[in-house]
């Protein structure tokens, strides 16, 4: 979450039997990694927030108490599409800050500068509230964008 909204995620799905060893049950993937990638590209939604990058299938046997157990791990990697956050969050914030600096160097009267500065502060506050609702909260480190805007 530290690189939000320019982050990527990897999810590991492990499938194994804790009760039956490899002599009792055979766990095998019915597809190779290439076939799974090709099929996943067909089924994954292309207009969502996440872009499917890769799926990796790992098969191995694990030894526990002199018995071997079959394990299949599906590693799925996804990348977030940041365009929504750039257009709705980063770009308006940059425009507000540029307006803020432009007003400081303008030749307008002191009263006009103060009223416009207050309007910008209110706009930045509203944007910060929206940002608080959009940013993920399940991370130990705050996202970089959150530390820059607060």
mmCIF file with all atom_site columns, C-alpha atoms in Angstrom:
data_model
loop_
_atom_site.group_PDB
_atom_site.id
_atom_site.type_symbol
_atom_site.label_atom_id
_atom_site.label_alt_id
_atom_site.label_comp_id
_atom_site.label_asym_id
_atom_site.label_entity_id
_atom_site.label_seq_id
_atom_site.pdbx_PDB_ins_code
_atom_site.Cartn_x
_atom_site.Cartn_y
_atom_site.Cartn_z
_atom_site.occupancy
_atom_site.B_iso_or_equiv
_atom_site.pdbx_formal_charge
_atom_site.auth_seq_id
_atom_site.auth_comp_id
_atom_site.auth_asym_id
_atom_site.auth_atom_id
_atom_site.pdbx_PDB_model_num
ATOM 1   C CA . UNK A 1 1   ? 0.000   0.000   0.000   1.00 0.00 ? 1   UNK A CA 1
ATOM 2   C CA . UNK A 1 2   ? 2.984   2.305   0.339   1.00 0.00 ? 2   UNK A CA 1
ATOM 3   C CA . UNK A 1 3   ? 3.048   3.003   -3.420  1.00 0.00 ? 3   UNK A CA 1
ATOM 4   C CA . UNK A 1 4   ? -0.730  3.517   -3.717  1.00 0.00 ? 4   UNK A CA 1
ATOM 5   C CA . UNK A 1 5   ? -2.136  4.114   -6.387  1.00 0.00 ? 5   UNK A CA 1
ATOM 6   C CA . UNK A 1 6   ? 0.894   2.896   -8.338  1.00 0.00 ? 6   UNK A CA 1
ATOM 7   C CA . UNK A 1 7   ? 1.070   -0.465  -6.588  1.00 0.00 ? 7   UNK A CA 1
ATOM 8   C CA . UNK A 1 8   ? 0.906   -4.105  -7.545  1.00 0.00 ? 8   UNK A CA 1
ATOM 9   C CA . UNK A 1 9   ? -0.264  -7.034  -5.460  1.00 0.00 ? 9   UNK A CA 1
ATOM 10  C CA . UNK A 1 10  ? 0.594   -10.719 -5.380  1.00 0.00 ? 10  UNK A CA 1
ATOM 11  C CA . UNK A 1 11  ? -1.727  -13.329 -3.928  1.00 0.00 ? 11  UNK A CA 1
ATOM 12  C CA . UNK A 1 12  ? -0.673  -16.900 -3.135  1.00 0.00 ? 12  UNK A CA 1
ATOM 13  C CA . UNK A 1 13  ? -3.352  -19.570 -3.121  1.00 0.00 ? 13  UNK A CA 1
ATOM 14  C CA . UNK A 1 14  ? -2.065  -22.833 -1.642  1.00 0.00 ? 14  UNK A CA 1
ATOM 15  C CA . UNK A 1 15  ? -3.956  -26.060 -2.157  1.00 0.00 ? 15  UNK A CA 1
ATOM 16  C CA . UNK A 1 16  ? -2.924  -29.164 -0.219  1.00 0.00 ? 16  UNK A CA 1
ATOM 17  C CA . UNK A 1 17  ? -4.290  -32.061 1.761   1.00 0.00 ? 17  UNK A CA 1
ATOM 18  C CA . UNK A 1 18  ? -3.216  -32.232 5.384   1.00 0.00 ? 18  UNK A CA 1
ATOM 19  C CA . UNK A 1 19  ? -4.781  -35.648 5.922   1.00 0.00 ? 19  UNK A CA 1
ATOM 20  C CA . UNK A 1 20  ? -3.770  -37.635 2.842   1.00 0.00 ? 20  UNK A CA 1
ATOM 21  C CA . UNK A 1 21  ? -0.203  -38.136 1.699   1.00 0.00 ? 21  UNK A CA 1
ATOM 22  C CA . UNK A 1 22  ? 0.967   -38.440 -1.913  1.00 0.00 ? 22  UNK A CA 1
ATOM 23  C CA . UNK A 1 23  ? 0.416   -42.189 -1.760  1.00 0.00 ? 23  UNK A CA 1
ATOM 24  C CA . UNK A 1 24  ? -3.283  -41.629 -0.955  1.00 0.00 ? 24  UNK A CA 1
ATOM 25  C CA . UNK A 1 25  ? -4.151  -38.628 -3.134  1.00 0.00 ? 25  UNK A CA 1
ATOM 26  C CA . UNK A 1 26  ? -2.598  -37.097 -6.234  1.00 0.00 ? 26  UNK A CA 1
ATOM 27  C CA . UNK A 1 27  ? -2.799  -33.323 -6.564  1.00 0.00 ? 27  UNK A CA 1
ATOM 28  C CA . UNK A 1 28  ? -1.887  -31.997 -9.996  1.00 0.00 ? 28  UNK A CA 1
ATOM 29  C CA . UNK A 1 29  ? -2.784  -28.864 -11.880 1.00 0.00 ? 29  UNK A CA 1
ATOM 30  C CA . UNK A 1 30  ? -4.698  -29.591 -15.061 1.00 0.00 ? 30  UNK A CA 1
ATOM 31  C CA . UNK A 1 31  ? -3.011  -26.662 -16.845 1.00 0.00 ? 31  UNK A CA 1
ATOM 32  C CA . UNK A 1 32  ? 0.488   -25.390 -17.377 1.00 0.00 ? 32  UNK A CA 1
ATOM 33  C CA . UNK A 1 33  ? 1.415   -21.861 -16.333 1.00 0.00 ? 33  UNK A CA 1
ATOM 34  C CA . UNK A 1 34  ? 1.192   -20.655 -19.943 1.00 0.00 ? 34  UNK A CA 1
ATOM 35  C CA . UNK A 1 35  ? -2.272  -22.162 -20.447 1.00 0.00 ? 35  UNK A CA 1
ATOM 36  C CA . UNK A 1 36  ? -3.509  -20.683 -17.160 1.00 0.00 ? 36  UNK A CA 1
ATOM 37  C CA . UNK A 1 37  ? -2.176  -17.232 -18.136 1.00 0.00 ? 37  UNK A CA 1
ATOM 38  C CA . UNK A 1 38  ? -3.843  -17.383 -21.528 1.00 0.00 ? 38  UNK A CA 1
ATOM 39  C CA . UNK A 1 39  ? -7.180  -18.530 -20.098 1.00 0.00 ? 39  UNK A CA 1
ATOM 40  C CA . UNK A 1 40  ? -7.064  -15.999 -17.248 1.00 0.00 ? 40  UNK A CA 1
ATOM 41  C CA . UNK A 1 41  ? -6.518  -13.166 -19.734 1.00 0.00 ? 41  UNK A CA 1
ATOM 42  C CA . UNK A 1 42  ? -9.785  -14.179 -21.423 1.00 0.00 ? 42  UNK A CA 1
ATOM 43  C CA . UNK A 1 43  ? -11.859 -14.303 -18.234 1.00 0.00 ? 43  UNK A CA 1
ATOM 44  C CA . UNK A 1 44  ? -10.477 -11.385 -16.265 1.00 0.00 ? 44  UNK A CA 1
ATOM 45  C CA . UNK A 1 45  ? -12.423 -8.107  -16.475 1.00 0.00 ? 45  UNK A CA 1
ATOM 46  C CA . UNK A 1 46  ? -10.411 -5.558  -18.391 1.00 0.00 ? 46  UNK A CA 1
ATOM 47  C CA . UNK A 1 47  ? -12.293 -2.435  -17.298 1.00 0.00 ? 47  UNK A CA 1
ATOM 48  C CA . UNK A 1 48  ? -11.827 -2.795  -13.542 1.00 0.00 ? 48  UNK A CA 1
ATOM 49  C CA . UNK A 1 49  ? -9.468  -1.133  -11.121 1.00 0.00 ? 49  UNK A CA 1
ATOM 50  C CA . UNK A 1 50  ? -6.945  -3.995  -11.329 1.00 0.00 ? 50  UNK A CA 1
ATOM 51  C CA . UNK A 1 51  ? -5.068  -5.332  -14.339 1.00 0.00 ? 51  UNK A CA 1
ATOM 52  C CA . UNK A 1 52  ? -4.212  -9.019  -14.399 1.00 0.00 ? 52  UNK A CA 1
ATOM 53  C CA . UNK A 1 53  ? -0.470  -9.452  -14.917 1.00 0.00 ? 53  UNK A CA 1
ATOM 54  C CA . UNK A 1 54  ? 0.532   -13.070 -14.406 1.00 0.00 ? 54  UNK A CA 1
ATOM 55  C CA . UNK A 1 55  ? -0.346  -16.373 -12.831 1.00 0.00 ? 55  UNK A CA 1
ATOM 56  C CA . UNK A 1 56  ? 2.338   -18.837 -11.801 1.00 0.00 ? 56  UNK A CA 1
ATOM 57  C CA . UNK A 1 57  ? 1.657   -22.462 -10.835 1.00 0.00 ? 57  UNK A CA 1
ATOM 58  C CA . UNK A 1 58  ? 4.102   -24.170 -8.482  1.00 0.00 ? 58  UNK A CA 1
ATOM 59  C CA . UNK A 1 59  ? 3.760   -27.872 -7.659  1.00 0.00 ? 59  UNK A CA 1
ATOM 60  C CA . UNK A 1 60  ? 5.909   -29.591 -5.060  1.00 0.00 ? 60  UNK A CA 1
ATOM 61  C CA . UNK A 1 61  ? 5.821   -32.141 -2.236  1.00 0.00 ? 61  UNK A CA 1
ATOM 62  C CA . UNK A 1 62  ? 6.295   -31.208 1.398   1.00 0.00 ? 62  UNK A CA 1
ATOM 63  C CA . UNK A 1 63  ? 7.691   -33.622 3.996   1.00 0.00 ? 63  UNK A CA 1
ATOM 64  C CA . UNK A 1 64  ? 6.102   -33.729 7.445   1.00 0.00 ? 64  UNK A CA 1
ATOM 65  C CA . UNK A 1 65  ? 6.894   -36.497 9.948   1.00 0.00 ? 65  UNK A CA 1
ATOM 66  C CA . UNK A 1 66  ? 8.420   -38.730 7.263   1.00 0.00 ? 66  UNK A CA 1
ATOM 67  C CA . UNK A 1 67  ? 5.304   -38.430 5.067   1.00 0.00 ? 67  UNK A CA 1
ATOM 68  C CA . UNK A 1 68  ? 5.091   -36.456 1.838   1.00 0.00 ? 68  UNK A CA 1
ATOM 69  C CA . UNK A 1 69  ? 2.150   -34.219 0.978   1.00 0.00 ? 69  UNK A CA 1
ATOM 70  C CA . UNK A 1 70  ? 1.386   -32.704 -2.422  1.00 0.00 ? 70  UNK A CA 1
ATOM 71  C CA . UNK A 1 71  ? 1.113   -28.904 -2.591  1.00 0.00 ? 71  UNK A CA 1
ATOM 72  C CA . UNK A 1 72  ? -0.014  -26.666 -5.452  1.00 0.00 ? 72  UNK A CA 1
ATOM 73  C CA . UNK A 1 73  ? 0.523   -22.904 -5.192  1.00 0.00 ? 73  UNK A CA 1
ATOM 74  C CA . UNK A 1 74  ? -1.118  -20.429 -7.558  1.00 0.00 ? 74  UNK A CA 1
ATOM 75  C CA . UNK A 1 75  ? 0.694   -17.073 -7.497  1.00 0.00 ? 75  UNK A CA 1
ATOM 76  C CA . UNK A 1 76  ? -1.533  -14.377 -8.989  1.00 0.00 ? 76  UNK A CA 1
ATOM 77  C CA . UNK A 1 77  ? -0.082  -10.928 -9.615  1.00 0.00 ? 77  UNK A CA 1
ATOM 78  C CA . UNK A 1 78  ? -2.220  -7.870  -10.327 1.00 0.00 ? 78  UNK A CA 1
ATOM 79  C CA . UNK A 1 79  ? -1.400  -4.210  -10.942 1.00 0.00 ? 79  UNK A CA 1
ATOM 80  C CA . UNK A 1 80  ? -3.636  -1.297  -10.013 1.00 0.00 ? 80  UNK A CA 1
ATOM 81  C CA . UNK A 1 81  ? -4.703  1.040   -12.800 1.00 0.00 ? 81  UNK A CA 1
ATOM 82  C CA . UNK A 1 82  ? -3.911  4.480   -11.368 1.00 0.00 ? 82  UNK A CA 1
ATOM 83  C CA . UNK A 1 83  ? -5.683  6.656   -13.972 1.00 0.00 ? 83  UNK A CA 1
ATOM 84  C CA . UNK A 1 84  ? -8.830  7.020   -11.821 1.00 0.00 ? 84  UNK A CA 1
ATOM 85  C CA . UNK A 1 85  ? -6.795  8.327   -8.892  1.00 0.00 ? 85  UNK A CA 1
ATOM 86  C CA . UNK A 1 86  ? -4.617  10.546  -11.078 1.00 0.00 ? 86  UNK A CA 1
ATOM 87  C CA . UNK A 1 87  ? -7.609  12.240  -12.728 1.00 0.00 ? 87  UNK A CA 1
ATOM 88  C CA . UNK A 1 88  ? -9.798  12.522  -9.634  1.00 0.00 ? 88  UNK A CA 1
ATOM 89  C CA . UNK A 1 89  ? -7.220  13.145  -6.943  1.00 0.00 ? 89  UNK A CA 1
ATOM 90  C CA . UNK A 1 90  ? -3.665  13.998  -7.930  1.00 0.00 ? 90  UNK A CA 1
ATOM 91  C CA . UNK A 1 91  ? -4.440  16.371  -10.804 1.00 0.00 ? 91  UNK A CA 1
ATOM 92  C CA . UNK A 1 92  ? -7.022  18.488  -8.884  1.00 0.00 ? 92  UNK A CA 1
ATOM 93  C CA . UNK A 1 93  ? -4.671  18.704  -5.898  1.00 0.00 ? 93  UNK A CA 1
ATOM 94  C CA . UNK A 1 94  ? -1.820  19.954  -8.070  1.00 0.00 ? 94  UNK A CA 1
ATOM 95  C CA . UNK A 1 95  ? -4.109  22.517  -9.711  1.00 0.00 ? 95  UNK A CA 1
ATOM 96  C CA . UNK A 1 96  ? -5.260  23.812  -6.315  1.00 0.00 ? 96  UNK A CA 1
ATOM 97  C CA . UNK A 1 97  ? -1.683  24.198  -5.099  1.00 0.00 ? 97  UNK A CA 1
ATOM 98  C CA . UNK A 1 98  ? -0.622  25.943  -8.319  1.00 0.00 ? 98  UNK A CA 1
ATOM 99  C CA . UNK A 1 99  ? -3.552  28.368  -7.965  1.00 0.00 ? 99  UNK A CA 1
ATOM 100 C CA . UNK A 1 100 ? -2.525  28.944  -4.381  1.00 0.00 ? 100 UNK A CA 1
ATOM 101 C CA . UNK A 1 101 ? 0.995   29.911  -5.402  1.00 0.00 ? 101 UNK A CA 1
ATOM 102 C CA . UNK A 1 102 ? -0.210  32.009  -8.357  1.00 0.00 ? 102 UNK A CA 1
ATOM 103 C CA . UNK A 1 103 ? -2.464  34.099  -6.119  1.00 0.00 ? 103 UNK A CA 1
ATOM 104 C CA . UNK A 1 104 ? 0.448   34.861  -3.792  1.00 0.00 ? 104 UNK A CA 1
ATOM 105 C CA . UNK A 1 105 ? 2.360   36.483  -6.645  1.00 0.00 ? 105 UNK A CA 1
ATOM 106 C CA . UNK A 1 106 ? -0.607  38.240  -8.282  1.00 0.00 ? 106 UNK A CA 1
ATOM 107 C CA . UNK A 1 107 ? -1.080  42.000  -8.306  1.00 0.00 ? 107 UNK A CA 1
ATOM 108 C CA . UNK A 1 108 ? -4.606  41.905  -6.849  1.00 0.00 ? 108 UNK A CA 1
ATOM 109 C CA . UNK A 1 109 ? -5.623  43.614  -3.619  1.00 0.00 ? 109 UNK A CA 1
ATOM 110 C CA . UNK A 1 110 ? -4.964  42.137  -0.209  1.00 0.00 ? 110 UNK A CA 1
ATOM 111 C CA . UNK A 1 111 ? -8.682  41.462  0.457   1.00 0.00 ? 111 UNK A CA 1
ATOM 112 C CA . UNK A 1 112 ? -9.091  39.553  -2.811  1.00 0.00 ? 112 UNK A CA 1
ATOM 113 C CA . UNK A 1 113 ? -6.039  37.449  -2.027  1.00 0.00 ? 113 UNK A CA 1
ATOM 114 C CA . UNK A 1 114 ? -7.353  36.538  1.424   1.00 0.00 ? 114 UNK A CA 1
ATOM 115 C CA . UNK A 1 115 ? -10.816 35.541  0.182   1.00 0.00 ? 115 UNK A CA 1
ATOM 116 C CA . UNK A 1 116 ? -9.362  33.446  -2.631  1.00 0.00 ? 116 UNK A CA 1
ATOM 117 C CA . UNK A 1 117 ? -6.871  31.823  -0.249  1.00 0.00 ? 117 UNK A CA 1
ATOM 118 C CA . UNK A 1 118 ? -9.724  30.863  2.084   1.00 0.00 ? 118 UNK A CA 1
ATOM 119 C CA . UNK A 1 119 ? -11.624 29.371  -0.853  1.00 0.00 ? 119 UNK A CA 1
ATOM 120 C CA . UNK A 1 120 ? -8.567  27.319  -1.787  1.00 0.00 ? 120 UNK A CA 1
ATOM 121 C CA . UNK A 1 121 ? -8.113  26.127  1.801   1.00 0.00 ? 121 UNK A CA 1
ATOM 122 C CA . UNK A 1 122 ? -11.733 24.952  1.844   1.00 0.00 ? 122 UNK A CA 1
ATOM 123 C CA . UNK A 1 123 ? -11.207 23.177  -1.492  1.00 0.00 ? 123 UNK A CA 1
ATOM 124 C CA . UNK A 1 124 ? -8.054  21.493  -0.214  1.00 0.00 ? 124 UNK A CA 1
ATOM 125 C CA . UNK A 1 125 ? -9.885  20.415  2.954   1.00 0.00 ? 125 UNK A CA 1
ATOM 126 C CA . UNK A 1 126 ? -12.724 18.867  0.950   1.00 0.00 ? 126 UNK A CA 1
ATOM 127 C CA . UNK A 1 127 ? -10.171 17.063  -1.224  1.00 0.00 ? 127 UNK A CA 1
ATOM 128 C CA . UNK A 1 128 ? -8.401  15.765  1.909   1.00 0.00 ? 128 UNK A CA 1
ATOM 129 C CA . UNK A 1 129 ? -11.716 14.389  3.225   1.00 0.00 ? 129 UNK A CA 1
ATOM 130 C CA . UNK A 1 130 ? -12.334 12.657  -0.103  1.00 0.00 ? 130 UNK A CA 1
ATOM 131 C CA . UNK A 1 131 ? -8.782  11.309  -0.006  1.00 0.00 ? 131 UNK A CA 1
ATOM 132 C CA . UNK A 1 132 ? -9.346  9.910   3.481   1.00 0.00 ? 132 UNK A CA 1
ATOM 133 C CA . UNK A 1 133 ? -12.338 7.944   2.186   1.00 0.00 ? 133 UNK A CA 1
ATOM 134 C CA . UNK A 1 134 ? -10.528 6.665   -0.916  1.00 0.00 ? 134 UNK A CA 1
ATOM 135 C CA . UNK A 1 135 ? -7.183  5.630   0.562   1.00 0.00 ? 135 UNK A CA 1
ATOM 136 C CA . UNK A 1 136 ? -6.842  2.061   1.855   1.00 0.00 ? 136 UNK A CA 1
ATOM 137 C CA . UNK A 1 137 ? -6.733  1.828   5.645   1.00 0.00 ? 137 UNK A CA 1
ATOM 138 C CA . UNK A 1 138 ? -5.316  -1.675  6.078   1.00 0.00 ? 138 UNK A CA 1
ATOM 139 C CA . UNK A 1 139 ? -1.640  -0.792  5.926   1.00 0.00 ? 139 UNK A CA 1
ATOM 140 C CA . UNK A 1 140 ? 1.025   -0.146  8.541   1.00 0.00 ? 140 UNK A CA 1
ATOM 141 C CA . UNK A 1 141 ? 2.758   2.473   6.375   1.00 0.00 ? 141 UNK A CA 1
ATOM 142 C CA . UNK A 1 142 ? 0.709   5.384   5.047   1.00 0.00 ? 142 UNK A CA 1
ATOM 143 C CA . UNK A 1 143 ? 0.669   5.683   1.249   1.00 0.00 ? 143 UNK A CA 1
ATOM 144 C CA . UNK A 1 144 ? 3.145   8.185   -0.174  1.00 0.00 ? 144 UNK A CA 1
ATOM 145 C CA . UNK A 1 145 ? 0.325   10.224  -1.697  1.00 0.00 ? 145 UNK A CA 1
ATOM 146 C CA . UNK A 1 146 ? -1.342  10.509  1.714   1.00 0.00 ? 146 UNK A CA 1
ATOM 147 C CA . UNK A 1 147 ? 1.770   11.840  3.395   1.00 0.00 ? 147 UNK A CA 1
ATOM 148 C CA . UNK A 1 148 ? 2.279   14.451  0.661   1.00 0.00 ? 148 UNK A CA 1
ATOM 149 C CA . UNK A 1 149 ? -1.275  15.803  0.736   1.00 0.00 ? 149 UNK A CA 1
ATOM 150 C CA . UNK A 1 150 ? -1.943  15.988  4.469   1.00 0.00 ? 150 UNK A CA 1
#
